[in-house]
Short mmCIF file of C-alpha atoms in Angstrom, two decimals:
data_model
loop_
_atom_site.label_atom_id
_atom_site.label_comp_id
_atom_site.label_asym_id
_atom_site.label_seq_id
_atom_site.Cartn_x
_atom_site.Cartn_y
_atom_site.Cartn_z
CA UNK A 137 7.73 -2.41 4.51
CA UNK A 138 4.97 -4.29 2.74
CA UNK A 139 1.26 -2.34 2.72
CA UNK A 140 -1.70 -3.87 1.48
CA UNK A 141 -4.63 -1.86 -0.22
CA UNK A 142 -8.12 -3.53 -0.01
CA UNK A 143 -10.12 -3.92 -2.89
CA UNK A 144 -13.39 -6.30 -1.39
CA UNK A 145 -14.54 -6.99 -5.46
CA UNK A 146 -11.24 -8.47 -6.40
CA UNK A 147 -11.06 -11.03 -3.50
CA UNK A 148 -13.72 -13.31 -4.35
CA UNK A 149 -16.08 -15.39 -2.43
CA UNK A 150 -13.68 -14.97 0.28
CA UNK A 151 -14.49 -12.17 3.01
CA UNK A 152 -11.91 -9.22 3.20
CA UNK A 153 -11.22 -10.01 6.47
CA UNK A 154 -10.08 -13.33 5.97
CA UNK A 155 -7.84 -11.60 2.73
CA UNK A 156 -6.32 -9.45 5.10
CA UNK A 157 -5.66 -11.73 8.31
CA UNK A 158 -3.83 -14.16 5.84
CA UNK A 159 -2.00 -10.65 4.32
CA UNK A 160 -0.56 -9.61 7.99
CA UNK A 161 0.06 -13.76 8.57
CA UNK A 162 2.11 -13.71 5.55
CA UNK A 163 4.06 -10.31 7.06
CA UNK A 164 1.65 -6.87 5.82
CA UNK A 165 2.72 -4.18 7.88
CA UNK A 166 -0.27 -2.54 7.37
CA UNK A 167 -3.92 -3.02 5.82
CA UNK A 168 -5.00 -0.12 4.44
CA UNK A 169 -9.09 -0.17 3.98
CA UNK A 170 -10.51 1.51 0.95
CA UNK A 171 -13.78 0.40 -0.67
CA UNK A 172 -14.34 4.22 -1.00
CA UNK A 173 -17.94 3.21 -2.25
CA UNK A 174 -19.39 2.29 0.38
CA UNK A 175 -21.53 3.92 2.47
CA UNK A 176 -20.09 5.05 6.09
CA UNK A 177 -22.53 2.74 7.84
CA UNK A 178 -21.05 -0.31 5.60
CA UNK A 179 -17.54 1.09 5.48
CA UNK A 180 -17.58 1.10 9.13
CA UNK A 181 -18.85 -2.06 9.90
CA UNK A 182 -16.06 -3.76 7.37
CA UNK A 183 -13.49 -1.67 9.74
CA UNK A 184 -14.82 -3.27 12.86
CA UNK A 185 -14.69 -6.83 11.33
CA UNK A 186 -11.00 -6.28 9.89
CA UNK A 187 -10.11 -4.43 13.34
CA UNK A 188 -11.45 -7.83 14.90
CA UNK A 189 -9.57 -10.01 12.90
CA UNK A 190 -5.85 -7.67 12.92
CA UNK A 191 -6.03 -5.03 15.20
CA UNK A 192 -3.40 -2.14 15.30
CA UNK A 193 -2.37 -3.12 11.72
CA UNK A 194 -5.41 -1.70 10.48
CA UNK A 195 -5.61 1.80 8.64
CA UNK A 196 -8.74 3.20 7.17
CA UNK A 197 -8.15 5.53 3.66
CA UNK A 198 -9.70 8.53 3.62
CA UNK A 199 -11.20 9.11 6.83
CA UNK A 200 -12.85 12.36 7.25
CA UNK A 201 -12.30 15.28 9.70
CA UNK A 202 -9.11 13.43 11.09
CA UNK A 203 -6.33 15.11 12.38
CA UNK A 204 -2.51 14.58 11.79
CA UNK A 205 -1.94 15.29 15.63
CA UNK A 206 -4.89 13.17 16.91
CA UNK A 207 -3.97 9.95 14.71
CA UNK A 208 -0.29 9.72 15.48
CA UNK A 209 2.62 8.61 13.57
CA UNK A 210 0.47 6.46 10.95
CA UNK A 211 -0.91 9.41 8.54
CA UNK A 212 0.37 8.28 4.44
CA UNK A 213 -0.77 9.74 1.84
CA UNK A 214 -0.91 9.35 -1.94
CA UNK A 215 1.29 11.18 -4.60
CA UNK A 216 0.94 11.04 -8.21
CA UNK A 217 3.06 14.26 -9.06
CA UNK A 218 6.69 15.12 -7.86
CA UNK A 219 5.25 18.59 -6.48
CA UNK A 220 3.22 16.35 -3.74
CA UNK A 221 6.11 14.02 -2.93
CA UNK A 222 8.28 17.12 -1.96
CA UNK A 223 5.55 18.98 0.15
CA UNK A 224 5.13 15.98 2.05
CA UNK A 225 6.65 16.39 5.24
CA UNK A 226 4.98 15.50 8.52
CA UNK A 227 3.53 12.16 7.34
CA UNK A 228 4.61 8.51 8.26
CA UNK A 229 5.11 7.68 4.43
CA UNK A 230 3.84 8.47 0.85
CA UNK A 231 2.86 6.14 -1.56
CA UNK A 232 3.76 7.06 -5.33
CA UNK A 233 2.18 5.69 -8.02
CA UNK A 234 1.49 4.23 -10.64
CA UNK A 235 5.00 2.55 -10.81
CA UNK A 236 3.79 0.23 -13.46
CA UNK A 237 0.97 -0.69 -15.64
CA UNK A 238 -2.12 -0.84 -13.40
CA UNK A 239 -5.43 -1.62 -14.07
CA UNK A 240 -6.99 -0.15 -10.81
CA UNK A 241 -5.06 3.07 -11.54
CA UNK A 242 -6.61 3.97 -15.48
CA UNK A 243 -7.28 7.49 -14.48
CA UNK A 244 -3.44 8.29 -13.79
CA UNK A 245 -1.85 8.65 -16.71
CA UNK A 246 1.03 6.31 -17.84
CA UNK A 247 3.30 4.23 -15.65
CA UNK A 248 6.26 6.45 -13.95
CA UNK A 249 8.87 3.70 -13.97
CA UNK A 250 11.83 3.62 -11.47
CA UNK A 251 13.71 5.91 -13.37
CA UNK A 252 10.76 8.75 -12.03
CA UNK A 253 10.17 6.51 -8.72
CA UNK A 254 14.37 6.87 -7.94
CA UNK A 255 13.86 10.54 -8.57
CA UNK A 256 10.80 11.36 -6.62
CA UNK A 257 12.45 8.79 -4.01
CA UNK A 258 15.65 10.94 -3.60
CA UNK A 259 13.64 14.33 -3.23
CA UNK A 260 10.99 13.13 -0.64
CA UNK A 261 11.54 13.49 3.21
CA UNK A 262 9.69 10.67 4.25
CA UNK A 263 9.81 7.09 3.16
CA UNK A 264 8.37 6.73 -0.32
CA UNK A 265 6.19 3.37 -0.59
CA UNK A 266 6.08 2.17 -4.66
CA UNK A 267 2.06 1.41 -5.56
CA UNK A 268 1.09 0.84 -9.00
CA UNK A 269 1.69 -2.98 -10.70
CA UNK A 270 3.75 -4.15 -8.03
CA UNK A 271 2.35 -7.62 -8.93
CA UNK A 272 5.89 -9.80 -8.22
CA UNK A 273 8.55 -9.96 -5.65
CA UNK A 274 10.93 -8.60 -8.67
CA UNK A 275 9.17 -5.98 -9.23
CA UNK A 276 9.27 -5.14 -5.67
CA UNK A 277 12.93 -5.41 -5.39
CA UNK A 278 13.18 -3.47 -7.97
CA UNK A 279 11.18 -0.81 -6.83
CA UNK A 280 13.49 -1.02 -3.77
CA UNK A 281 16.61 -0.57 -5.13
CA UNK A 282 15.43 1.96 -7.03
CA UNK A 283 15.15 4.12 -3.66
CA UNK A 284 11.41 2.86 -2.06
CA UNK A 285 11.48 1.94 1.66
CA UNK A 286 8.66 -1.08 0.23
CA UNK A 287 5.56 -1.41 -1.57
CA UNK A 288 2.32 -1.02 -1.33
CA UNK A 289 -0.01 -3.57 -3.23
CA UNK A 290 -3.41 -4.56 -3.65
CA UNK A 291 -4.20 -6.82 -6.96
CA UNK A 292 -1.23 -9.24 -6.35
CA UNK A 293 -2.87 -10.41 -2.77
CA UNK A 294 -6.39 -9.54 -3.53
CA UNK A 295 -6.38 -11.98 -6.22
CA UNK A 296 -4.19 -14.88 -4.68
CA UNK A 297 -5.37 -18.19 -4.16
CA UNK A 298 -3.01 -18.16 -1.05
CA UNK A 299 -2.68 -13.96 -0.22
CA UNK A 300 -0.26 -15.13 2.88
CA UNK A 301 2.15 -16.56 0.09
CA UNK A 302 2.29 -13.41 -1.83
CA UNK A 303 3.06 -11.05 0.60
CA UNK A 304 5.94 -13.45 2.21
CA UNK A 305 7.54 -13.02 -1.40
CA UNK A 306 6.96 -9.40 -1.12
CA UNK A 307 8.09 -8.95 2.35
CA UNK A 308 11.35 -11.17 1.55
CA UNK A 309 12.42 -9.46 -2.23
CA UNK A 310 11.79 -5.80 -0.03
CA UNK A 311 14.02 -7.17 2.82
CA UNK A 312 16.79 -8.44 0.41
CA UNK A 313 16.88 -5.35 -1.57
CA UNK A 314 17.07 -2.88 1.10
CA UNK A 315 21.14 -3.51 1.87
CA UNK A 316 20.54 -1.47 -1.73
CA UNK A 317 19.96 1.95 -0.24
#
């Protein structure tokens, strides 16, 4: 599996919609919408113009008031300490993070590496989705054989001259590392 976060001020002249139609051409499973910033007016709007351009493989980040039942199977959520990854239960997946060096994760302390990614991997009940400087296709095997159902990434196809490209990479080094689990 092969997420991709938004981030609308790393992409460029190019809209975020076209980013992320060329992300679920190249293979995304999912387009997770961020851009926690904006204003719910604004954020809306950008999740009616990405909903126009990909549909069901849309997911909107924080979205208050919603409910687990209400939303379906689709509910992730974020995990940055190994007490999180174990409580979480009744979700779809979990993301942890940072795996590596980040720049859009500063706040997070340092990297957890794959020896703390295959750890947090073996005690979580749901698939675990590595985040965090997943910026190659050999990072993202590794993170897979190190336990993680995929990756979740954002810089790596935010920035890409051609984000289609980059997540094909991804979406192949996840698929030929899973006979790993």
């Amino acid at each position: 599996m092969v997420i991709v976060y938004t981030d609308r001020t790393l992409s460029g002249p190019r809209p975020l919609a076209t980013v992320a139609a060329e992300a679920v051409a190249g293979g995304a499973d999912r387009v997770v919408l961020r851009e926690k910033d904006l204003p719910p007016d604004a954020r809306g709007a950008l999740a009616g113009e990405l909903s126009e351009r990909i549909g069901d493989r849309l997911l909107v980040s924080d979205v208050d008031g919603a409910h687990r039942d209400a939303l379906g199977r689709v509910v992730g959520r974020a995990c940055h300490r190994a007490a999180d990854v174990v409580a979480a239960t009744r979700l779809a997946y979990v993301t942890v993070s940072p795996v590596f060096p980040t720049a859009s994760k500063p706040g997070y302390g340092p990297a957890l590496g794959l020896s703390t990614l295959r750890n947090w991997c073996a005690a979580c009940a749901v698939p675990v989705l590595a985040l965090g400087g997943v910026d190659s296709p050999e990072r993202a095997g590794a993170c897979v054989r190190a336990g993680a159902a995929g990756v979740a990434v954002m810089g790596a196809v935010m920035t890409a001259a051609d984000p289609a490209a980059v997540v094909r990479a991804m979406v192949e080094a996840v698929c030929a590392n899973l006979r790993w689990h």
